[in-house]
Amino acid sequence: MKRRTFLQLSGMTAAGTVLSGCQSGNEKLIPYLVPPDEGVTPGKADYYASSCRFCPAGCGILVRVSEGRAKKIEGNPAHPVNRGKLCAMGQAVLQELYHPDRVPQPLKRSGPRGSGAFTRISWEESLELLAGQLRALQREKATDRLALVTPQLNGTLVELTTRFMRVFGSPHHLSFDLLGPDWLRTATRRSFGQPGLPWYDVAETRYLLSFGADFVEHHLSPVQYGYAFGRMRQGRDTVRGHFTYVGGRMSLTGASADRWMPARPGSEGALALGMARLILAESLSDAGSLAVNGLQTEKLLRRLEAYDLPRVAEQTGLPQRIIAEVAREFATTRPALAMAGETVAFQSNGPDAVRAVQMLNLLVGNLNRPGGVYPDGGSRVGPENSFTELLSLVAAMRDGRFRVAMIHGDPVHAIPPATGFQEALARVPFIVSFSSLMDDTALQADLILPDHAALESWGDVIPLAGTRDRVIGLMQPVVTPLFDTRQFPDVLMAMADKLGGKTAAFPYQSYQEMLKGTMEKRVGRAARRDFETVWVELLRQGGLFETRQGQEKGYRRAPGSSLPNPAEPRFAGDEKRFPLHLLVYPSIAFYDGRGAPLPWLQQLPDPMTTVVWDSWVEINPRTAAEMGIGFGDLVEVTSPQGAMRLPAVIYPGIRPDMVAIPLGQGHRGMGRYARGRGSNPLVLLALITDGTETRPAWHATRVRLTRISEKGELVTAGHPQGSYRSELIEI
Amino acid sequence: MEKMTSPYKWGMVIDLDRCTGCGACVVACQAENNVGLCDKKEIAEGRDMHWLRIERFWVGEYPDVRVRFLPVLCQHCHDAPCEPVCPVYASYHNPDGLNGQVYNRCVGTRYCGNNCPYAVRVFNFYPHDWPKPLDNQLSPDITVRSRGVMEKCTFCVQRIRRAKEEAKGEGRMVRDGEVQPACAQTCPAEAIVFGNMADPQSRVARLSRSPRRFRLLEHLGTHPSVYYLKGGGREHV
């Protein structure tokens, strides 16, 4: 355009604007070739309430949608779990929706297994393919040769999967999460006779004692506890809550503590009982609480005789003075609160150690009190499968008992290979994956039926131990699906339809309707009359939030429950050949690995090490110096189970006899951002048996290190020690 | 001529006793402001694009060791060292006390980054693209910066603008807490508080008078708008 023409045109436009005067000219200025169907106003964003199901905490979210595209995820201020706050992972769920490597439509394997060669097929064809397999099982009266593997589900989805498997005639539904808190449920049942998970009133407490419970990162409900932690610290006028952390590695949570007690791995239970003994011996315990729970000081003292201070100090490797000081502080500050976490639970003596910590709460009388522990408000409806059930499924798979396996999630990556799951799965003739990204499990599958992304799905999410109230979060699609994908429950329903004769079992047309039906049952009779309005209101606010009306059952010691007595810890691996303890911990960005495909999380510097786009092994400076390992060197970590090479991070906050590796990296698939980054430390984990049950030895495996070269290719976002001198900026 | 003063002086208080270093603010900032995705190679070269970073310090030696976290973002200095050195006035001070950056004025001399004592200005060394359909996540409220310009934290100026326009339409001042940058909005521990320092009753102004307060590199005389509150209580190291 010539300058002259431009000036003429702009002059005309200016005149036009003046002439149109008071009328709103805006609608005329931005014409649409195709008018928007949903009343989209350009430049104006809408917010849709939904729920995050990235981790089991189930926070409420608001999704900002502009011109039909999701732009930003924010916390839902009305949601009782997270109160408008959100963690890094919750923010990044947006990138799951728009991931460039999503599976766009059903895929059928066309090359050898694991080669990644697939051809695109239509939904009709793919559903018929699966139905054919299932029909064959029905014909041969071998319906129990179908296995369903999912993460721990809750809400309506459980109802659906349970009904599907029952109607089909297979009892083999494994719902298993590596990070699921079954251990806490079991311990709580044994201590208090209740299966509910505990809800800790961190905000109101004055002394917090955490035994390896990383509540800021991943323990139960991190956003909820992060919020509570802020309030415990500076939310009250005159009180600043004190925080002591016990654990061999200073985690991100431990970094916020006022005092760090690096107890020897496996000795945490003994430490708790040592503190209990001191509290009882010095009569610092709460007499009322002991009486209510049917305990007598003298009897208890006699039972705890073995846990005298010198012995506990020797077991834990901590000075006697400090143990006694913390025990006295804990008993004399009211309210005080003790929490037990994963690093304690996944020892060989884990179950008893967790119960020992729970007993500390009982001794100082903070059960069912402000600043103490309450049972949570969550209702557990789904099957909860333990590691034992996983092992029996693997054994059955290995024997060739299964013909078809339907898998949701990525167990090939998230289950320790020591269980033999990966090899056993290879013996299943027909594997169906519902992954929306080409993850490690999907790579092994014969058929991929891609699920919607979370932001395209319907669903209900029952938050895990995040409140004392009953909360059911709702998920609704905030955008129209990007690809030709279908929601997992809808596929199950379509399958039931195809198999025929059983359609009566599913009186709904779609999962959305089924969800609406269950919500109608949940809201109660009064609200049901005009349910359509109620339903819209529920979707608008993000779920059903009920405050409890005082009918709750508090914690009370289970009658006849024995005193915890943690055994000597045992470790996989001989002390001479494998001199170092290994700790495998969930990374703050990747959880159990599901965060790895999201680039925002990959480039989020790890808060403790500032490492980006990689995994690493943490070594105490003294140990590293002895072995001649420098920052960023490549080292080989060998356990009795396996070996892997990783760059080294010199980490001042870890015991010299310990090394630690974060979970979540080392995917073979999962798209361009995750593929081939770092390594998966689960290959190092051996299994341990404590006589009654076998568990993964997350924290009870021994390893040795060998320096390989100085080329670790480690990239950190900051200087290893921080780019300022801390005294310069006065902190 | 409109007077060049404003009833607003935007400021921030970061309570280090609450901050757990979890990184939620870092991702929230990237999501809100279309900050580029940097691969491993770029970060290895020191060409990371985060507008907000969490500095981490190790203090002491095992077993008496402590970690301190310090979220660092543009300090919006009142006497900003970045402003006088910009040859094209891309770095400027606005009446609300924000240290602004005009992206389409910037010619990429990087003098401002060189002069910033807090190292919070980031230069776009590479063209950052969002592979389809990842580009759908880009916010329509903020420009997508091209290669060759300096960019930085703006206290989420797009949110401030919107709040001010709404308030103006209703003939009132922006209420305390009505506008929050993405980092403050998401911070689980509520360590980050944002507001109008010119209003002595605002939460941020009250917190900034705390005896625990300090500002980064105060001896340089840059007069930042970001106040930090030291950790309190007894420490065992």
Coordinates of N, CA, C and O in Angstrom, one line a residue, chain A residues 112-226:
Chain A
P112 N 7.1 -55.0 15.2 CA 7.3 -55.7 16.4 C 7.0 -54.9 17.7 O 7.1 -53.7 17.6
R113 N 6.7 -55.6 18.8 CA 6.3 -54.9 20.0 C 7.5 -54.0 20.5 O 8.6 -54.4 20.5
G114 N 7.2 -52.8 20.9 CA 8.2 -51.9 21.4 C 8.9 -51.1 20.3 O 9.7 -50.2 20.6
S115 N 8.7 -51.4 19.1 CA 9.4 -50.7 18.0 C 8.8 -49.3 17.8 O 9.4 -48.5 17.2
G116 N 7.5 -49.1 18.2 CA 6.9 -47.8 18.0 C 6.3 -47.7 16.7 O 5.9 -46.6 16.3
A117 N 6.1 -48.8 15.9 CA 5.5 -48.7 14.6 C 4.0 -48.9 14.7 O 3.6 -50.0 15.2
F118 N 3.2 -47.9 14.4 CA 1.8 -48.0 14.6 C 1.1 -47.5 13.3 O 1.7 -46.6 12.6
T119 N -0.1 -48.0 13.0 CA -0.8 -47.3 11.9 C -2.1 -46.8 12.5 O -2.7 -47.3 13.5
R120 N -2.6 -45.7 11.9 CA -3.8 -45.0 12.4 C -5.0 -45.8 11.9 O -5.1 -46.2 10.8
I121 N -6.0 -46.0 12.8 CA -7.2 -46.6 12.4 C -8.4 -45.8 13.0 O -8.2 -44.9 13.8
S122 N -9.6 -46.1 12.5 CA -10.7 -45.4 13.0 C -11.2 -45.9 14.3 O -10.9 -47.0 14.7
W123 N -12.1 -45.2 15.0 CA -12.6 -45.6 16.3 C -13.5 -46.9 16.1 O -13.4 -47.8 16.9
E124 N -14.3 -46.9 15.0 CA -15.1 -48.1 14.7 C -14.3 -49.3 14.6 O -14.5 -50.3 15.3
E125 N -13.2 -49.2 13.8 CA -12.4 -50.4 13.6 C -11.7 -50.8 14.9 O -11.6 -52.0 15.3
S126 N -11.2 -49.8 15.7 CA -10.4 -50.1 16.9 C -11.4 -50.8 17.9 O -11.0 -51.7 18.6
L127 N -12.6 -50.2 18.1 CA -13.5 -50.8 19.1 C -13.9 -52.2 18.7 O -14.0 -53.1 19.5
E128 N -14.1 -52.4 17.4 CA -14.4 -53.7 16.9 C -13.3 -54.7 17.2 O -13.5 -55.9 17.6
L129 N -12.0 -54.2 17.0 CA -10.9 -55.1 17.3 C -10.9 -55.5 18.7 O -10.7 -56.7 19.0
L130 N -11.1 -54.6 19.7 CA -11.1 -54.9 21.1 C -12.3 -55.8 21.4 O -12.2 -56.9 22.1
A131 N -13.4 -55.5 20.9 CA -14.6 -56.3 21.1 C -14.4 -57.7 20.6 O -14.9 -58.6 21.3
G132 N -13.8 -57.8 19.5 CA -13.5 -59.2 19.0 C -12.7 -60.0 19.9 O -13.0 -61.2 20.2
Q133 N -11.7 -59.4 20.5 CA -10.9 -60.1 21.5 C -11.7 -60.5 22.7 O -11.6 -61.6 23.2
L134 N -12.5 -59.6 23.2 CA -13.3 -59.8 24.4 C -14.4 -60.9 24.1 O -14.7 -61.7 24.9
R135 N -15.0 -60.8 22.9 CA -16.0 -61.8 22.5 C -15.4 -63.2 22.5 O -16.0 -64.2 22.9
A136 N -14.2 -63.3 22.0 CA -13.5 -64.6 21.9 C -13.4 -65.2 23.4 O -13.6 -66.4 23.6
L137 N -13.0 -64.3 24.3 CA -12.9 -64.7 25.7 C -14.3 -65.2 26.2 O -14.4 -66.2 26.9
Q138 N -15.3 -64.5 25.9 CA -16.7 -64.9 26.3 C -17.1 -66.2 25.7 O -17.6 -67.1 26.4
R139 N -16.8 -66.4 24.4 CA -17.1 -67.6 23.7 C -16.5 -68.8 24.4 O -17.1 -69.8 24.6
E140 N -15.2 -68.6 24.8 CA -14.5 -69.7 25.3 C -14.7 -69.9 26.8 O -14.0 -70.6 27.5
K141 N -15.6 -69.1 27.4 CA -15.9 -69.1 28.8 C -14.6 -68.8 29.6 O -14.3 -69.5 30.6
A142 N -13.8 -67.9 29.1 CA -12.5 -67.6 29.7 C -12.5 -66.2 30.1 O -11.4 -65.5 29.9
T143 N -13.6 -65.6 30.5 CA -13.6 -64.2 30.8 C -12.7 -63.7 31.9 O -12.3 -62.6 31.9
D144 N -12.2 -64.6 32.7 CA -11.3 -64.2 33.8 C -9.9 -64.0 33.2 O -9.0 -63.8 34.0
R145 N -9.7 -64.2 31.9 CA -8.4 -64.0 31.4 C -8.2 -62.5 30.9 O -7.3 -62.2 30.1
L146 N -9.1 -61.7 31.3 CA -9.0 -60.2 31.0 C -8.4 -59.5 32.3 O -9.0 -59.8 33.4
A147 N -7.4 -58.7 32.2 CA -6.9 -58.0 33.3 C -7.1 -56.5 33.0 O -6.9 -56.0 31.9
L148 N -7.4 -55.7 34.0 CA -7.5 -54.3 33.9 C -6.6 -53.7 34.9 O -6.6 -54.0 36.1
V149 N -5.7 -52.8 34.5 CA -4.7 -52.2 35.3 C -4.9 -50.7 35.3 O -4.9 -50.1 34.2
T150 N -5.2 -50.1 36.4 CA -5.4 -48.6 36.4 C -4.7 -48.0 37.6 O -4.3 -48.8 38.5
P151 N -4.5 -46.7 37.7 CA -4.1 -46.1 38.9 C -5.2 -46.2 39.9 O -6.3 -46.6 39.6
Q152 N -5.0 -45.8 41.2 CA -6.1 -45.8 42.1 C -7.2 -44.8 41.7 O -6.9 -43.6 41.6
L153 N -8.3 -45.3 41.4 CA -9.4 -44.5 40.9 C -10.3 -44.1 42.1 O -10.3 -44.8 43.1
N154 N -11.2 -43.1 41.9 CA -12.2 -42.9 42.9 C -13.4 -42.3 42.2 O -13.4 -42.0 41.0
G155 N -14.5 -42.2 42.9 CA -15.7 -41.6 42.4 C -16.5 -42.5 41.4 O -16.4 -43.7 41.5
T156 N -17.1 -41.9 40.5 CA -18.0 -42.6 39.5 C -17.2 -43.5 38.7 O -17.7 -44.6 38.3
L157 N -15.9 -43.2 38.4 CA -15.1 -44.1 37.5 C -15.0 -45.5 38.1 O -15.0 -46.5 37.4
V158 N -14.9 -45.5 39.5 CA -14.8 -46.8 40.2 C -16.0 -47.6 40.0 O -16.0 -48.8 39.6
E159 N -17.1 -46.9 40.1 CA -18.4 -47.6 39.9 C -18.5 -48.3 38.5 O -18.9 -49.4 38.4
L160 N -18.0 -47.5 37.6 CA -18.1 -47.9 36.2 C -17.1 -49.1 36.0 O -17.5 -50.2 35.4
T161 N -15.9 -49.0 36.4 CA -14.9 -50.1 36.1 C -15.3 -51.3 36.9 O -15.2 -52.4 36.3
T162 N -15.8 -51.2 38.1 CA -16.2 -52.3 38.9 C -17.3 -53.0 38.2 O -17.3 -54.3 38.1
R163 N -18.3 -52.2 37.8 CA -19.5 -52.8 37.1 C -19.1 -53.5 35.8 O -19.5 -54.6 35.5
F164 N -18.2 -52.9 35.1 CA -17.8 -53.5 33.8 C -17.1 -54.8 34.0 O -17.4 -55.8 33.4
M165 N -16.2 -54.8 35.0 CA -15.4 -56.1 35.2 C -16.3 -57.2 35.8 O -16.2 -58.3 35.4
R166 N -17.3 -56.8 36.6 CA -18.2 -57.8 37.2 C -19.1 -58.4 36.1 O -19.2 -59.6 36.0
V167 N -19.6 -57.5 35.3 CA -20.6 -57.9 34.3 C -19.8 -58.8 33.3 O -20.3 -59.8 32.8
F168 N -18.6 -58.4 33.0 CA -17.8 -59.2 32.0 C -17.4 -60.5 32.6 O -17.4 -61.5 31.9
G169 N -17.1 -60.5 33.9 CA -16.8 -61.8 34.6 C -15.3 -62.0 34.8 O -14.8 -63.1 34.7
S170 N -14.6 -60.9 35.2 CA -13.2 -61.0 35.5 C -13.0 -60.3 36.8 O -13.3 -59.2 37.0
P171 N -12.4 -61.0 37.8 CA -12.1 -60.3 39.1 C -10.7 -59.6 39.1 O -10.3 -59.1 40.1
H172 N -10.1 -59.5 37.9 CA -8.7 -59.0 37.9 C -8.6 -57.6 37.6 O -8.2 -57.2 36.5
H173 N -9.0 -56.7 38.5 CA -8.8 -55.3 38.3 C -7.7 -54.9 39.4 O -8.0 -54.9 40.6
L174 N -6.6 -54.5 38.9 CA -5.5 -54.0 39.8 C -5.5 -52.5 39.7 O -5.3 -51.9 38.7
S175 N -5.8 -51.9 40.9 CA -5.8 -50.4 40.9 C -4.7 -50.0 41.9 O -4.8 -50.2 43.1
F176 N -3.5 -49.7 41.3 CA -2.3 -49.5 42.1 C -1.6 -48.3 41.7 O -1.4 -48.0 40.5
D177 N -1.1 -47.6 42.7 CA -0.2 -46.4 42.5 C 1.0 -46.6 43.3 O 0.9 -47.0 44.5
L178 N 2.1 -46.4 42.7 CA 3.4 -46.5 43.5 C 3.4 -45.6 44.7 O 3.9 -46.0 45.8
L179 N 2.8 -44.4 44.5 CA 2.8 -43.4 45.6 C 1.5 -43.4 46.4 O 1.3 -42.5 47.2
G180 N 0.7 -44.4 46.2 CA -0.6 -44.4 47.0 C -0.3 -44.6 48.4 O 0.6 -45.3 48.8
P181 N -1.1 -44.0 49.3 CA -0.8 -44.0 50.7 C -1.4 -45.3 51.4 O -2.0 -45.1 52.5
D182 N -1.4 -46.4 50.8 CA -1.9 -47.6 51.5 C -1.3 -47.9 52.8 O -1.9 -48.3 53.8
W183 N 0.0 -47.6 52.8 CA 0.8 -47.9 54.1 C 0.2 -47.1 55.2 O 0.2 -47.6 56.3
L184 N -0.2 -45.8 54.9 CA -0.7 -45.0 56.0 C -2.1 -45.5 56.4 O -2.4 -45.5 57.6
R185 N -2.9 -45.9 55.5 CA -4.2 -46.5 55.8 C -4.1 -47.7 56.7 O -4.8 -47.8 57.6
T186 N -3.1 -48.6 56.3 CA -3.0 -49.8 57.1 C -2.5 -49.5 58.5 O -3.0 -50.0 59.4
A187 N -1.5 -48.6 58.6 CA -1.0 -48.3 59.9 C -2.1 -47.6 60.8 O -2.2 -47.9 61.9
T188 N -2.9 -46.7 60.1 CA -4.0 -46.1 60.9 C -5.0 -47.1 61.3 O -5.5 -47.0 62.5
R189 N -5.3 -48.0 60.5 CA -6.3 -49.0 60.9 C -5.8 -49.8 62.1 O -6.5 -50.1 63.0
R190 N -4.5 -50.1 62.0 CA -4.0 -50.9 63.1 C -3.8 -50.1 64.4 O -4.0 -50.7 65.5
S191 N -3.5 -48.8 64.3 CA -3.4 -48.0 65.5 C -4.7 -47.6 66.1 O -5.0 -47.6 67.3
F192 N -5.6 -47.1 65.2 CA -6.9 -46.5 65.6 C -8.1 -47.2 65.2 O -9.2 -46.8 65.4
G193 N -8.0 -48.4 64.5 CA -9.1 -49.1 64.1 C -10.0 -48.4 63.0 O -11.1 -48.7 62.9
Q194 N -9.4 -47.5 62.3 CA -10.1 -46.7 61.3 C -9.3 -46.7 60.0 O -8.1 -46.4 60.0
P195 N -10.0 -46.9 58.9 CA -9.2 -46.9 57.6 C -9.0 -45.6 57.0 O -8.2 -45.4 56.1
G196 N -9.7 -44.5 57.6 CA -9.5 -43.2 57.0 C -8.1 -42.7 57.1 O -7.4 -43.0 58.1
L197 N -7.7 -41.8 56.2 CA -6.4 -41.2 56.3 C -6.4 -40.1 57.3 O -7.5 -39.5 57.5
P198 N -5.3 -39.8 57.9 CA -5.3 -38.6 58.9 C -5.3 -37.3 58.1 O -4.8 -37.2 57.0
W199 N -5.9 -36.3 58.8 CA -5.8 -34.9 58.3 C -5.1 -34.2 59.4 O -5.6 -34.1 60.5
Y200 N -4.0 -33.6 59.1 CA -3.2 -32.9 60.1 C -3.6 -31.4 60.1 O -3.6 -30.8 59.1
D201 N -3.8 -30.9 61.3 CA -4.1 -29.5 61.4 C -2.8 -28.7 61.6 O -2.5 -28.1 62.7
V202 N -2.1 -28.6 60.5 CA -0.8 -27.9 60.5 C -0.9 -26.5 60.8 O -0.1 -25.9 61.6
A203 N -1.9 -25.8 60.3 CA -2.0 -24.4 60.4 C -2.1 -23.9 61.9 O -1.6 -22.9 62.2
E204 N -2.7 -24.7 62.8 CA -2.9 -24.3 64.1 C -1.9 -24.9 65.1 O -1.9 -24.6 66.3
T205 N -1.0 -25.7 64.6 CA -0.1 -26.3 65.5 C 1.1 -25.4 65.9 O 1.3 -24.4 65.2
R206 N 1.7 -25.7 67.0 CA 2.9 -24.8 67.4 C 4.2 -25.5 67.3 O 5.2 -24.9 67.3
Y207 N 4.1 -26.9 67.2 CA 5.4 -27.6 67.1 C 5.1 -28.8 66.1 O 4.3 -29.6 66.4
L208 N 5.8 -28.7 65.0 CA 5.5 -29.8 64.0 C 6.8 -30.6 63.9 O 7.9 -30.2 63.8
L209 N 6.5 -31.9 64.1 CA 7.7 -32.9 64.0 C 7.4 -33.9 62.9 O 6.4 -34.7 63.0
S210 N 8.1 -33.8 61.8 CA 7.9 -34.6 60.6 C 8.9 -35.7 60.5 O 10.1 -35.4 60.4
F211 N 8.5 -36.9 60.5 CA 9.4 -38.1 60.3 C 9.3 -38.4 58.8 O 8.5 -39.3 58.4
G212 N 10.1 -37.7 58.0 CA 10.1 -38.0 56.6 C 8.8 -37.8 55.8 O 8.7 -38.3 54.8
A213 N 7.9 -37.0 56.4 CA 6.7 -36.6 55.6 C 6.9 -35.4 54.8 O 7.0 -34.3 55.4
D214 N 7.0 -35.5 53.5 CA 7.4 -34.3 52.7 C 6.1 -33.7 52.2 O 5.7 -33.7 51.0
F215 N 5.4 -33.0 53.2 CA 4.1 -32.5 52.9 C 4.1 -31.3 51.9 O 3.1 -30.9 51.4
V216 N 5.2 -30.6 51.7 CA 5.3 -29.5 50.8 C 5.4 -30.0 49.4 O 5.0 -29.4 48.4
E217 N 5.9 -31.3 49.2 CA 6.2 -31.7 47.9 C 5.1 -32.7 47.3 O 4.6 -32.5 46.3
H218 N 4.8 -33.8 48.1 CA 3.9 -34.8 47.5 C 3.1 -35.5 48.5 O 2.3 -36.3 48.2
H219 N 3.4 -35.4 49.8 CA 2.8 -36.2 50.8 C 1.3 -35.7 51.0 O 1.0 -34.6 51.3
L220 N 0.4 -36.7 50.7 CA -1.1 -36.5 50.7 C -1.6 -35.3 49.9 O -1.9 -35.4 48.8
S221 N -1.6 -34.1 50.5 CA -2.2 -32.9 49.8 C -1.3 -31.7 49.9 O -1.4 -30.8 50.7
P222 N -0.3 -31.6 49.0 CA 0.8 -30.6 49.2 C 0.3 -29.2 49.2 O 0.9 -28.4 49.9
V223 N -0.6 -28.8 48.3 CA -1.0 -27.4 48.3 C -1.7 -27.1 49.6 O -1.5 -26.0 50.2
Q224 N -2.6 -28.0 50.0 CA -3.3 -27.8 51.3 C -2.3 -27.6 52.5 O -2.4 -26.7 53.3
Y225 N -1.3 -28.4 52.5 CA -0.3 -28.4 53.6 C 0.7 -27.2 53.4 O 1.2 -26.7 54.4
G226 N 0.9 -26.8 52.2 CA 1.8 -25.7 51.9 C 1.1 -24.4 52.5 O 1.7 -23.6 53.1

